[in-house]
Amino acid sequence: MKTICLYFEIHQNIHLKRYRFFEIGTDHYYYDDYESERAITETAERSYIPALKTLLQMTETYGKKFKMAFSLSGCAIEQLEMYAPQVIELLQELNNKGNVEFLAEPYSHGLASLSENGEASFRAEIEHNMKRIKELFGQKPKVFRNSCLIYSDEIGARIADMGFKGVMTEGAKHILGWKSPHFVYSCAANPKLKVLMRDYKLSDDISLRFNDSSWNEYPLFASTWADWVAALPQEEQIVNIFMELCAFGVYQPLSSNILEFMKALPACCAERGIEFATPSEIISKVPAVGPIEVAYPISWVDEERDASCWLGNVMQREAFDKLYSVAERVTICQDQRIKKDWDYLQASNNFRFMSTKPQSYGAYRGIYDSPYDAFTNYMNIVGDFINRVNNIFPSEVDNEEYNALLTTIRNQGDEIEVKDKEIERLSARIKKLSAQAPAEEKPAKKAAAPKKEAKPAAPKAEKKPVAPKADKKPAKKAADKPAK
């Protein structure tokens, strides 16, 4: 039976403000709070809230037959909690229905996985994101998706070492070749990790082309789209549909009836014998057909499906190398303000604004007039940030010393984690043994208690028959009177 794996990404960039060269060293706050609030509020009202309400209605209508997955960056979580908490509440309602799986991703939605110095930071970001997902939704993610679906064999090996069962990435043409994205593959560097690859055509038909009147398939109906899935070769069973949630309401206006299309989709798929499943369900049930080799990083961005939109020119690489030159020092830093700025400065959007690729012209650039303007502003901020890091960890100290310290801290953390688990195990065992103790012991202890009270009672009873004091006193008086 053909199965659709439906996944939505939720991420919002935290906007940087205009930061001049002369502000370096005097102003350590880098953000345009007004623009960040405006952007997240507008997106929530136009897209997230109506889309999530529709998905909630679909789960109530179709029950367990309709399933989906979400991935939230830490930056998005922070902004939603601050400016649009109703979005979090709707996600929690969906989670309570039991139809939703939450995935792990880097907290900052950044590019640490592409940096030689960012390995420790990459791991820390994932753990931070997983912790927030656990706090909000009670789920421990088993499947990972990197920022913008960035993936390579090396990244896959790191993910597998962290205990993930699967990873999601782009079904890039230059990687698949004659192969189809409609199978489950395994990581070439670690076969234990399964790889789900996005069908970019069927995904983009909904998220990008749905309202395009020049498209030869316009208007697109749910029945037509379901026919395309049903017409796939019999052996191609897994159809991965990944998109940003803001495709509903931002990329495709609600006036295009995109949400009505979604409402009709489960019924049309059911009529054709097509079901929905979460990534974990697919990974646990469907065996991998073989490894997929990805020597160089791929992504779901632009026609090239690589990392060139973030690291394709000299400015981007200079900014990237400058930021991650202090990655190891920030990882061991305990200053929470430094940690927070590190999360926000890593966001992939900051590097996308510097892109000079033809596809980037006409794209949203925020406050910037050009890629060079974005580069200048970002480097001013990074310059101040690095100065603050160097004030805590002087640049004269070699990175190898910090690496040794980082290794020591990591080992100590692992030891503490092992000991905590051992304490939990022993506590559970003690509790279990206490519960299994014989019930006869309790009455025995109670019976022994009166014996202690009986000991002082015996002497009191013996004192009563002793000659009364009243007899002695008269006798003395009688003896004294004749003597006088």
mmCIF file with all atom_site columns, N, CA, C and O in Angstrom, residues 225-271:
data_model
loop_
_atom_site.group_PDB
_atom_site.id
_atom_site.type_symbol
_atom_site.label_atom_id
_atom_site.label_alt_id
_atom_site.label_comp_id
_atom_site.label_asym_id
_atom_site.label_entity_id
_atom_site.label_seq_id
_atom_site.pdbx_PDB_ins_code
_atom_site.Cartn_x
_atom_site.Cartn_y
_atom_site.Cartn_z
_atom_site.occupancy
_atom_site.B_iso_or_equiv
_atom_site.pdbx_formal_charge
_atom_site.auth_seq_id
_atom_site.auth_comp_id
_atom_site.auth_asym_id
_atom_site.auth_atom_id
_atom_site.pdbx_PDB_model_num
ATOM 1   N N  . TRP A 1 225 ? -4.191  15.293 -7.655  1.00 0.00 ? 225 TRP A N  1
ATOM 2   C CA . TRP A 1 225 ? -2.917  15.041 -6.973  1.00 0.00 ? 225 TRP A CA 1
ATOM 3   C C  . TRP A 1 225 ? -2.855  13.605 -6.459  1.00 0.00 ? 225 TRP A C  1
ATOM 4   O O  . TRP A 1 225 ? -1.824  12.932 -6.576  1.00 0.00 ? 225 TRP A O  1
ATOM 5   N N  . ALA A 1 226 ? -3.974  13.105 -5.899  1.00 0.00 ? 226 ALA A N  1
ATOM 6   C CA . ALA A 1 226 ? -4.021  11.723 -5.408  1.00 0.00 ? 226 ALA A CA 1
ATOM 7   C C  . ALA A 1 226 ? -3.860  10.733 -6.563  1.00 0.00 ? 226 ALA A C  1
ATOM 8   O O  . ALA A 1 226 ? -3.246  9.663  -6.388  1.00 0.00 ? 226 ALA A O  1
ATOM 9   N N  . ASP A 1 227 ? -4.370  11.069 -7.735  1.00 0.00 ? 227 ASP A N  1
ATOM 10  C CA . ASP A 1 227 ? -4.192  10.204 -8.915  1.00 0.00 ? 227 ASP A CA 1
ATOM 11  C C  . ASP A 1 227 ? -2.725  10.091 -9.284  1.00 0.00 ? 227 ASP A C  1
ATOM 12  O O  . ASP A 1 227 ? -2.254  9.017  -9.684  1.00 0.00 ? 227 ASP A O  1
ATOM 13  N N  . TRP A 1 228 ? -1.983  11.199 -9.170  1.00 0.00 ? 228 TRP A N  1
ATOM 14  C CA . TRP A 1 228 ? -0.554  11.165 -9.479  1.00 0.00 ? 228 TRP A CA 1
ATOM 15  C C  . TRP A 1 228 ? 0.183   10.205 -8.553  1.00 0.00 ? 228 TRP A C  1
ATOM 16  O O  . TRP A 1 228 ? 1.065   9.464  -8.984  1.00 0.00 ? 228 TRP A O  1
ATOM 17  N N  . VAL A 1 229 ? -0.174  10.234 -7.273  1.00 0.00 ? 229 VAL A N  1
ATOM 18  C CA . VAL A 1 229 ? 0.471   9.332  -6.314  1.00 0.00 ? 229 VAL A CA 1
ATOM 19  C C  . VAL A 1 229 ? 0.092   7.874  -6.619  1.00 0.00 ? 229 VAL A C  1
ATOM 20  O O  . VAL A 1 229 ? 0.952   6.983  -6.630  1.00 0.00 ? 229 VAL A O  1
ATOM 21  N N  . ALA A 1 230 ? -1.177  7.646  -6.883  1.00 0.00 ? 230 ALA A N  1
ATOM 22  C CA . ALA A 1 230 ? -1.644  6.275  -7.160  1.00 0.00 ? 230 ALA A CA 1
ATOM 23  C C  . ALA A 1 230 ? -1.033  5.712  -8.432  1.00 0.00 ? 230 ALA A C  1
ATOM 24  O O  . ALA A 1 230 ? -0.874  4.492  -8.569  1.00 0.00 ? 230 ALA A O  1
ATOM 25  N N  . ALA A 1 231 ? -0.687  6.591  -9.379  1.00 0.00 ? 231 ALA A N  1
ATOM 26  C CA . ALA A 1 231 ? -0.145  6.138  -10.663 1.00 0.00 ? 231 ALA A CA 1
ATOM 27  C C  . ALA A 1 231 ? 1.343   5.784  -10.604 1.00 0.00 ? 231 ALA A C  1
ATOM 28  O O  . ALA A 1 231 ? 1.899   5.286  -11.591 1.00 0.00 ? 231 ALA A O  1
ATOM 29  N N  . LEU A 1 232 ? 1.995   6.030  -9.474  1.00 0.00 ? 232 LEU A N  1
ATOM 30  C CA . LEU A 1 232 ? 3.413   5.672  -9.351  1.00 0.00 ? 232 LEU A CA 1
ATOM 31  C C  . LEU A 1 232 ? 3.578   4.151  -9.474  1.00 0.00 ? 232 LEU A C  1
ATOM 32  O O  . LEU A 1 232 ? 2.659   3.403  -9.162  1.00 0.00 ? 232 LEU A O  1
ATOM 33  N N  . PRO A 1 233 ? 4.735   3.692  -9.932  1.00 0.00 ? 233 PRO A N  1
ATOM 34  C CA . PRO A 1 233 ? 4.963   2.243  -10.055 1.00 0.00 ? 233 PRO A CA 1
ATOM 35  C C  . PRO A 1 233 ? 4.636   1.501  -8.759  1.00 0.00 ? 233 PRO A C  1
ATOM 36  O O  . PRO A 1 233 ? 4.820   2.035  -7.664  1.00 0.00 ? 233 PRO A O  1
ATOM 37  N N  . GLN A 1 234 ? 4.173   0.285  -8.895  1.00 0.00 ? 234 GLN A N  1
ATOM 38  C CA . GLN A 1 234 ? 3.691   -0.500 -7.762  1.00 0.00 ? 234 GLN A CA 1
ATOM 39  C C  . GLN A 1 234 ? 4.732   -0.644 -6.667  1.00 0.00 ? 234 GLN A C  1
ATOM 40  O O  . GLN A 1 234 ? 4.414   -0.601 -5.471  1.00 0.00 ? 234 GLN A O  1
ATOM 41  N N  . GLU A 1 235 ? 6.000   -0.792 -7.055  1.00 0.00 ? 235 GLU A N  1
ATOM 42  C CA . GLU A 1 235 ? 7.040   -1.023 -6.048  1.00 0.00 ? 235 GLU A CA 1
ATOM 43  C C  . GLU A 1 235 ? 7.434   0.248  -5.303  1.00 0.00 ? 235 GLU A C  1
ATOM 44  O O  . GLU A 1 235 ? 8.097   0.178  -4.265  1.00 0.00 ? 235 GLU A O  1
ATOM 45  N N  . GLU A 1 236 ? 7.057   1.419  -5.796  1.00 0.00 ? 236 GLU A N  1
ATOM 46  C CA . GLU A 1 236 ? 7.399   2.687  -5.144  1.00 0.00 ? 236 GLU A CA 1
ATOM 47  C C  . GLU A 1 236 ? 6.300   3.033  -4.143  1.00 0.00 ? 236 GLU A C  1
ATOM 48  O O  . GLU A 1 236 ? 5.271   3.603  -4.493  1.00 0.00 ? 236 GLU A O  1
ATOM 49  N N  . GLN A 1 237 ? 6.537   2.700  -2.886  1.00 0.00 ? 237 GLN A N  1
ATOM 50  C CA . GLN A 1 237 ? 5.485   2.743  -1.874  1.00 0.00 ? 237 GLN A CA 1
ATOM 51  C C  . GLN A 1 237 ? 5.517   3.974  -0.966  1.00 0.00 ? 237 GLN A C  1
ATOM 52  O O  . GLN A 1 237 ? 4.502   4.354  -0.404  1.00 0.00 ? 237 GLN A O  1
ATOM 53  N N  . ILE A 1 238 ? 6.676   4.620  -0.804  1.00 0.00 ? 238 ILE A N  1
ATOM 54  C CA . ILE A 1 238 ? 6.812   5.714  0.172   1.00 0.00 ? 238 ILE A CA 1
ATOM 55  C C  . ILE A 1 238 ? 6.915   7.051  -0.562  1.00 0.00 ? 238 ILE A C  1
ATOM 56  O O  . ILE A 1 238 ? 7.817   7.262  -1.367  1.00 0.00 ? 238 ILE A O  1
ATOM 57  N N  . VAL A 1 239 ? 5.986   7.955  -0.245  1.00 0.00 ? 239 VAL A N  1
ATOM 58  C CA . VAL A 1 239 ? 5.966   9.281  -0.878  1.00 0.00 ? 239 VAL A CA 1
ATOM 59  C C  . VAL A 1 239 ? 6.153   10.329 0.215   1.00 0.00 ? 239 VAL A C  1
ATOM 60  O O  . VAL A 1 239 ? 5.258   10.555 1.032   1.00 0.00 ? 239 VAL A O  1
ATOM 61  N N  . ASN A 1 240 ? 7.323   10.952 0.236   1.00 0.00 ? 240 ASN A N  1
ATOM 62  C CA . ASN A 1 240 ? 7.661   11.920 1.273   1.00 0.00 ? 240 ASN A CA 1
ATOM 63  C C  . ASN A 1 240 ? 7.330   13.342 0.808   1.00 0.00 ? 240 ASN A C  1
ATOM 64  O O  . ASN A 1 240 ? 7.952   13.851 -0.134  1.00 0.00 ? 240 ASN A O  1
ATOM 65  N N  . ILE A 1 241 ? 6.370   13.961 1.471   1.00 0.00 ? 241 ILE A N  1
ATOM 66  C CA . ILE A 1 241 ? 5.925   15.310 1.122   1.00 0.00 ? 241 ILE A CA 1
ATOM 67  C C  . ILE A 1 241 ? 6.344   16.254 2.247   1.00 0.00 ? 241 ILE A C  1
ATOM 68  O O  . ILE A 1 241 ? 5.765   16.241 3.325   1.00 0.00 ? 241 ILE A O  1
ATOM 69  N N  . PHE A 1 242 ? 7.390   17.031 2.005   1.00 0.00 ? 242 PHE A N  1
ATOM 70  C CA . PHE A 1 242 ? 7.926   17.944 3.005   1.00 0.00 ? 242 PHE A CA 1
ATOM 71  C C  . PHE A 1 242 ? 7.753   19.376 2.518   1.00 0.00 ? 242 PHE A C  1
ATOM 72  O O  . PHE A 1 242 ? 8.044   19.687 1.365   1.00 0.00 ? 242 PHE A O  1
ATOM 73  N N  . MET A 1 243 ? 7.321   20.277 3.409   1.00 0.00 ? 243 MET A N  1
ATOM 74  C CA . MET A 1 243 ? 7.162   21.687 3.064   1.00 0.00 ? 243 MET A CA 1
ATOM 75  C C  . MET A 1 243 ? 7.131   22.534 4.326   1.00 0.00 ? 243 MET A C  1
ATOM 76  O O  . MET A 1 243 ? 6.977   22.017 5.431   1.00 0.00 ? 243 MET A O  1
ATOM 77  N N  . GLU A 1 244 ? 7.283   23.841 4.141   1.00 0.00 ? 244 GLU A N  1
ATOM 78  C CA . GLU A 1 244 ? 7.142   24.770 5.255   1.00 0.00 ? 244 GLU A CA 1
ATOM 79  C C  . GLU A 1 244 ? 5.663   24.991 5.537   1.00 0.00 ? 244 GLU A C  1
ATOM 80  O O  . GLU A 1 244 ? 4.852   25.064 4.610   1.00 0.00 ? 244 GLU A O  1
ATOM 81  N N  . LEU A 1 245 ? 5.311   25.113 6.807   1.00 0.00 ? 245 LEU A N  1
ATOM 82  C CA . LEU A 1 245 ? 3.903   25.323 7.151   1.00 0.00 ? 245 LEU A CA 1
ATOM 83  C C  . LEU A 1 245 ? 3.399   26.651 6.593   1.00 0.00 ? 245 LEU A C  1
ATOM 84  O O  . LEU A 1 245 ? 2.212   26.776 6.265   1.00 0.00 ? 245 LEU A O  1
ATOM 85  N N  . CYS A 1 246 ? 4.287   27.641 6.450   1.00 0.00 ? 246 CYS A N  1
ATOM 86  C CA . CYS A 1 246 ? 3.857   28.934 5.924   1.00 0.00 ? 246 CYS A CA 1
ATOM 87  C C  . CYS A 1 246 ? 3.539   28.881 4.434   1.00 0.00 ? 246 CYS A C  1
ATOM 88  O O  . CYS A 1 246 ? 3.148   29.904 3.850   1.00 0.00 ? 246 CYS A O  1
ATOM 89  N N  . ALA A 1 247 ? 3.688   27.696 3.807   1.00 0.00 ? 247 ALA A N  1
ATOM 90  C CA . ALA A 1 247 ? 3.195   27.545 2.437   1.00 0.00 ? 247 ALA A CA 1
ATOM 91  C C  . ALA A 1 247 ? 1.700   27.810 2.393   1.00 0.00 ? 247 ALA A C  1
ATOM 92  O O  . ALA A 1 247 ? 1.173   28.297 1.392   1.00 0.00 ? 247 ALA A O  1
ATOM 93  N N  . PHE A 1 248 ? 1.010   27.490 3.500   1.00 0.00 ? 248 PHE A N  1
ATOM 94  C CA . PHE A 1 248 ? -0.427  27.758 3.609   1.00 0.00 ? 248 PHE A CA 1
ATOM 95  C C  . PHE A 1 248 ? -0.636  29.162 4.160   1.00 0.00 ? 248 PHE A C  1
ATOM 96  O O  . PHE A 1 248 ? -0.477  29.405 5.348   1.00 0.00 ? 248 PHE A O  1
ATOM 97  N N  . GLY A 1 249 ? -0.964  30.089 3.289   1.00 0.00 ? 249 GLY A N  1
ATOM 98  C CA . GLY A 1 249 ? -1.263  31.441 3.739   1.00 0.00 ? 249 GLY A CA 1
ATOM 99  C C  . GLY A 1 249 ? -0.226  32.474 3.370   1.00 0.00 ? 249 GLY A C  1
ATOM 100 O O  . GLY A 1 249 ? -0.544  33.660 3.259   1.00 0.00 ? 249 GLY A O  1
ATOM 101 N N  . VAL A 1 250 ? 1.046   32.072 3.189   1.00 0.00 ? 250 VAL A N  1
ATOM 102 C CA . VAL A 1 250 ? 2.097   33.011 2.803   1.00 0.00 ? 250 VAL A CA 1
ATOM 103 C C  . VAL A 1 250 ? 2.502   32.771 1.359   1.00 0.00 ? 250 VAL A C  1
ATOM 104 O O  . VAL A 1 250 ? 2.296   33.615 0.484   1.00 0.00 ? 250 VAL A O  1
ATOM 105 N N  . TYR A 1 251 ? 3.089   31.583 1.074   1.00 0.00 ? 251 TYR A N  1
ATOM 106 C CA . TYR A 1 251 ? 3.457   31.264 -0.307  1.00 0.00 ? 251 TYR A CA 1
ATOM 107 C C  . TYR A 1 251 ? 2.208   31.066 -1.175  1.00 0.00 ? 251 TYR A C  1
ATOM 108 O O  . TYR A 1 251 ? 2.187   31.469 -2.338  1.00 0.00 ? 251 TYR A O  1
ATOM 109 N N  . GLN A 1 252 ? 1.204   30.423 -0.612  1.00 0.00 ? 252 GLN A N  1
ATOM 110 C CA . GLN A 1 252 ? -0.074  30.228 -1.299  1.00 0.00 ? 252 GLN A CA 1
ATOM 111 C C  . GLN A 1 252 ? -1.159  30.916 -0.475  1.00 0.00 ? 252 GLN A C  1
ATOM 112 O O  . GLN A 1 252 ? -1.453  30.465 0.632   1.00 0.00 ? 252 GLN A O  1
ATOM 113 N N  . PRO A 1 253 ? -1.739  32.014 -0.971  1.00 0.00 ? 253 PRO A N  1
ATOM 114 C CA . PRO A 1 253 ? -2.736  32.748 -0.180  1.00 0.00 ? 253 PRO A CA 1
ATOM 115 C C  . PRO A 1 253 ? -3.945  31.879 0.137   1.00 0.00 ? 253 PRO A C  1
ATOM 116 O O  . PRO A 1 253 ? -4.301  30.967 -0.612  1.00 0.00 ? 253 PRO A O  1
ATOM 117 N N  . LEU A 1 254 ? -4.553  32.163 1.272   1.00 0.00 ? 254 LEU A N  1
ATOM 118 C CA . LEU A 1 254 ? -5.727  31.383 1.670   1.00 0.00 ? 254 LEU A CA 1
ATOM 119 C C  . LEU A 1 254 ? -6.870  31.538 0.676   1.00 0.00 ? 254 LEU A C  1
ATOM 120 O O  . LEU A 1 254 ? -7.714  30.646 0.546   1.00 0.00 ? 254 LEU A O  1
ATOM 121 N N  . SER A 1 255 ? -6.884  32.648 -0.059  1.00 0.00 ? 255 SER A N  1
ATOM 122 C CA . SER A 1 255 ? -7.920  32.864 -1.070  1.00 0.00 ? 255 SER A CA 1
ATOM 123 C C  . SER A 1 255 ? -7.820  31.881 -2.225  1.00 0.00 ? 255 SER A C  1
ATOM 124 O O  . SER A 1 255 ? -8.769  31.732 -3.004  1.00 0.00 ? 255 SER A O  1
ATOM 125 N N  . SER A 1 256 ? -6.689  31.187 -2.343  1.00 0.00 ? 256 SER A N  1
ATOM 126 C CA . SER A 1 256 ? -6.526  30.180 -3.404  1.00 0.00 ? 256 SER A CA 1
ATOM 127 C C  . SER A 1 256 ? -7.208  28.866 -3.064  1.00 0.00 ? 256 SER A C  1
ATOM 128 O O  . SER A 1 256 ? -7.174  27.925 -3.861  1.00 0.00 ? 256 SER A O  1
ATOM 129 N N  . ASN A 1 257 ? -7.818  28.784 -1.865  1.00 0.00 ? 257 ASN A N  1
ATOM 130 C CA . ASN A 1 257 ? -8.486  27.564 -1.388  1.00 0.00 ? 257 ASN A CA 1
ATOM 131 C C  . ASN A 1 257 ? -7.499  26.422 -1.124  1.00 0.00 ? 257 ASN A C  1
ATOM 132 O O  . ASN A 1 257 ? -7.856  25.246 -1.232  1.00 0.00 ? 257 ASN A O  1
ATOM 133 N N  . ILE A 1 258 ? -6.282  26.796 -0.759  1.00 0.00 ? 258 ILE A N  1
ATOM 134 C CA . ILE A 1 258 ? -5.277  25.781 -0.463  1.00 0.00 ? 258 ILE A CA 1
ATOM 135 C C  . ILE A 1 258 ? -5.685  24.911 0.719   1.00 0.00 ? 258 ILE A C  1
ATOM 136 O O  . ILE A 1 258 ? -5.435  23.708 0.743   1.00 0.00 ? 258 ILE A O  1
ATOM 137 N N  . LEU A 1 259 ? -6.371  25.493 1.707   1.00 0.00 ? 259 LEU A N  1
ATOM 138 C CA . LEU A 1 259 ? -6.781  24.710 2.874   1.00 0.00 ? 259 LEU A CA 1
ATOM 139 C C  . LEU A 1 259 ? -7.952  23.783 2.528   1.00 0.00 ? 259 LEU A C  1
ATOM 140 O O  . LEU A 1 259 ? -8.057  22.687 3.101   1.00 0.00 ? 259 LEU A O  1
ATOM 141 N N  . GLU A 1 260 ? -8.804  24.196 1.595   1.00 0.00 ? 260 GLU A N  1
ATOM 142 C CA . GLU A 1 260 ? -9.878  23.310 1.137   1.00 0.00 ? 260 GLU A CA 1
ATOM 143 C C  . GLU A 1 260 ? -9.294  22.115 0.400   1.00 0.00 ? 260 GLU A C  1
ATOM 144 O O  . GLU A 1 260 ? -9.793  20.993 0.507   1.00 0.00 ? 260 GLU A O  1
ATOM 145 N N  . PHE A 1 261 ? -8.229  22.362 -0.328  1.00 0.00 ? 261 PHE A N  1
ATOM 146 C CA . PHE A 1 261 ? -7.504  21.276 -1.008  1.00 0.00 ? 261 PHE A CA 1
ATOM 147 C C  . PHE A 1 261 ? -6.997  20.266 0.021   1.00 0.00 ? 261 PHE A C  1
ATOM 148 O O  . PHE A 1 261 ? -7.147  19.052 -0.152  1.00 0.00 ? 261 PHE A O  1
ATOM 149 N N  . MET A 1 262 ? -6.400  20.776 1.097   1.00 0.00 ? 262 MET A N  1
ATOM 150 C CA . MET A 1 262 ? -5.869  19.893 2.124   1.00 0.00 ? 262 MET A CA 1
ATOM 151 C C  . MET A 1 262 ? -6.969  19.097 2.808   1.00 0.00 ? 262 MET A C  1
ATOM 152 O O  . MET A 1 262 ? -6.803  17.900 3.089   1.00 0.00 ? 262 MET A O  1
ATOM 153 N N  . LYS A 1 263 ? -8.100  19.737 3.072   1.00 0.00 ? 263 LYS A N  1
ATOM 154 C CA . LYS A 1 263 ? -9.212  19.036 3.731   1.00 0.00 ? 263 LYS A CA 1
ATOM 155 C C  . LYS A 1 263 ? -9.704  17.859 2.911   1.00 0.00 ? 263 LYS A C  1
ATOM 156 O O  . LYS A 1 263 ? -10.100 16.818 3.457   1.00 0.00 ? 263 LYS A O  1
ATOM 157 N N  . ALA A 1 264 ? -9.688  18.004 1.598   1.00 0.00 ? 264 ALA A N  1
ATOM 158 C CA . ALA A 1 264 ? -10.196 16.947 0.725   1.00 0.00 ? 264 ALA A CA 1
ATOM 159 C C  . ALA A 1 264 ? -9.175  15.852 0.459   1.00 0.00 ? 264 ALA A C  1
ATOM 160 O O  . ALA A 1 264 ? -9.534  14.761 0.000   1.00 0.00 ? 264 ALA A O  1
ATOM 161 N N  . LEU A 1 265 ? -7.928  16.124 0.751   1.00 0.00 ? 265 LEU A N  1
ATOM 162 C CA . LEU A 1 265 ? -6.852  15.199 0.366   1.00 0.00 ? 265 LEU A CA 1
ATOM 163 C C  . LEU A 1 265 ? -6.943  13.821 1.032   1.00 0.00 ? 265 LEU A C  1
ATOM 164 O O  . LEU A 1 265 ? -6.822  12.794 0.336   1.00 0.00 ? 265 LEU A O  1
ATOM 165 N N  . PRO A 1 266 ? -7.154  13.703 2.354   1.00 0.00 ? 266 PRO A N  1
ATOM 166 C CA . PRO A 1 266 ? -7.204  12.370 2.970   1.00 0.00 ? 266 PRO A CA 1
ATOM 167 C C  . PRO A 1 266 ? -8.289  11.464 2.383   1.00 0.00 ? 266 PRO A C  1
ATOM 168 O O  . PRO A 1 266 ? -8.058  10.267 2.173   1.00 0.00 ? 266 PRO A O  1
ATOM 169 N N  . ALA A 1 267 ? -9.461  12.043 2.113   1.00 0.00 ? 267 ALA A N  1
ATOM 170 C CA . ALA A 1 267 ? -10.550 11.236 1.563   1.00 0.00 ? 267 ALA A CA 1
ATOM 171 C C  . ALA A 1 267 ? -10.208 10.761 0.158   1.00 0.00 ? 267 ALA A C  1
ATOM 172 O O  . ALA A 1 267 ? -10.443 9.590  -0.197  1.00 0.00 ? 267 ALA A O  1
ATOM 173 N N  . CYS A 1 268 ? -9.641  11.640 -0.663  1.00 0.00 ? 268 CYS A N  1
ATOM 174 C CA . CYS A 1 268 ? -9.254  11.260 -2.028  1.00 0.00 ? 268 CYS A CA 1
ATOM 175 C C  . CYS A 1 268 ? -8.170  10.185 -2.013  1.00 0.00 ? 268 CYS A C  1
ATOM 176 O O  . CYS A 1 268 ? -8.174  9.266  -2.840  1.00 0.00 ? 268 CYS A O  1
ATOM 177 N N  . CYS A 1 269 ? -7.243  10.300 -1.077  1.00 0.00 ? 269 CYS A N  1
ATOM 178 C CA . CYS A 1 269 ? -6.178  9.293  -0.975  1.00 0.00 ? 269 CYS A CA 1
ATOM 179 C C  . CYS A 1 269 ? -6.742  7.953  -0.510  1.00 0.00 ? 269 CYS A C  1
ATOM 180 O O  . CYS A 1 269 ? -6.350  6.895  -1.014  1.00 0.00 ? 269 CYS A O  1
ATOM 181 N N  . ALA A 1 270 ? -7.653  7.977  0.460   1.00 0.00 ? 270 ALA A N  1
ATOM 182 C CA . ALA A 1 270 ? -8.252  6.736  0.975   1.00 0.00 ? 270 ALA A CA 1
ATOM 183 C C  . ALA A 1 270 ? -8.997  5.993  -0.127  1.00 0.00 ? 270 ALA A C  1
ATOM 184 O O  . ALA A 1 270 ? -8.968  4.751  -0.195  1.00 0.00 ? 270 ALA A O  1
ATOM 185 N N  . GLU A 1 271 ? -9.668  6.722  -1.015  1.00 0.00 ? 271 GLU A N  1
ATOM 186 C CA . GLU A 1 271 ? -10.397 6.091  -2.119  1.00 0.00 ? 271 GLU A CA 1
ATOM 187 C C  . GLU A 1 271 ? -9.456  5.341  -3.056  1.00 0.00 ? 271 GLU A C  1
ATOM 188 O O  . GLU A 1 271 ? -9.866  4.393  -3.729  1.00 0.00 ? 271 GLU A O  1
#
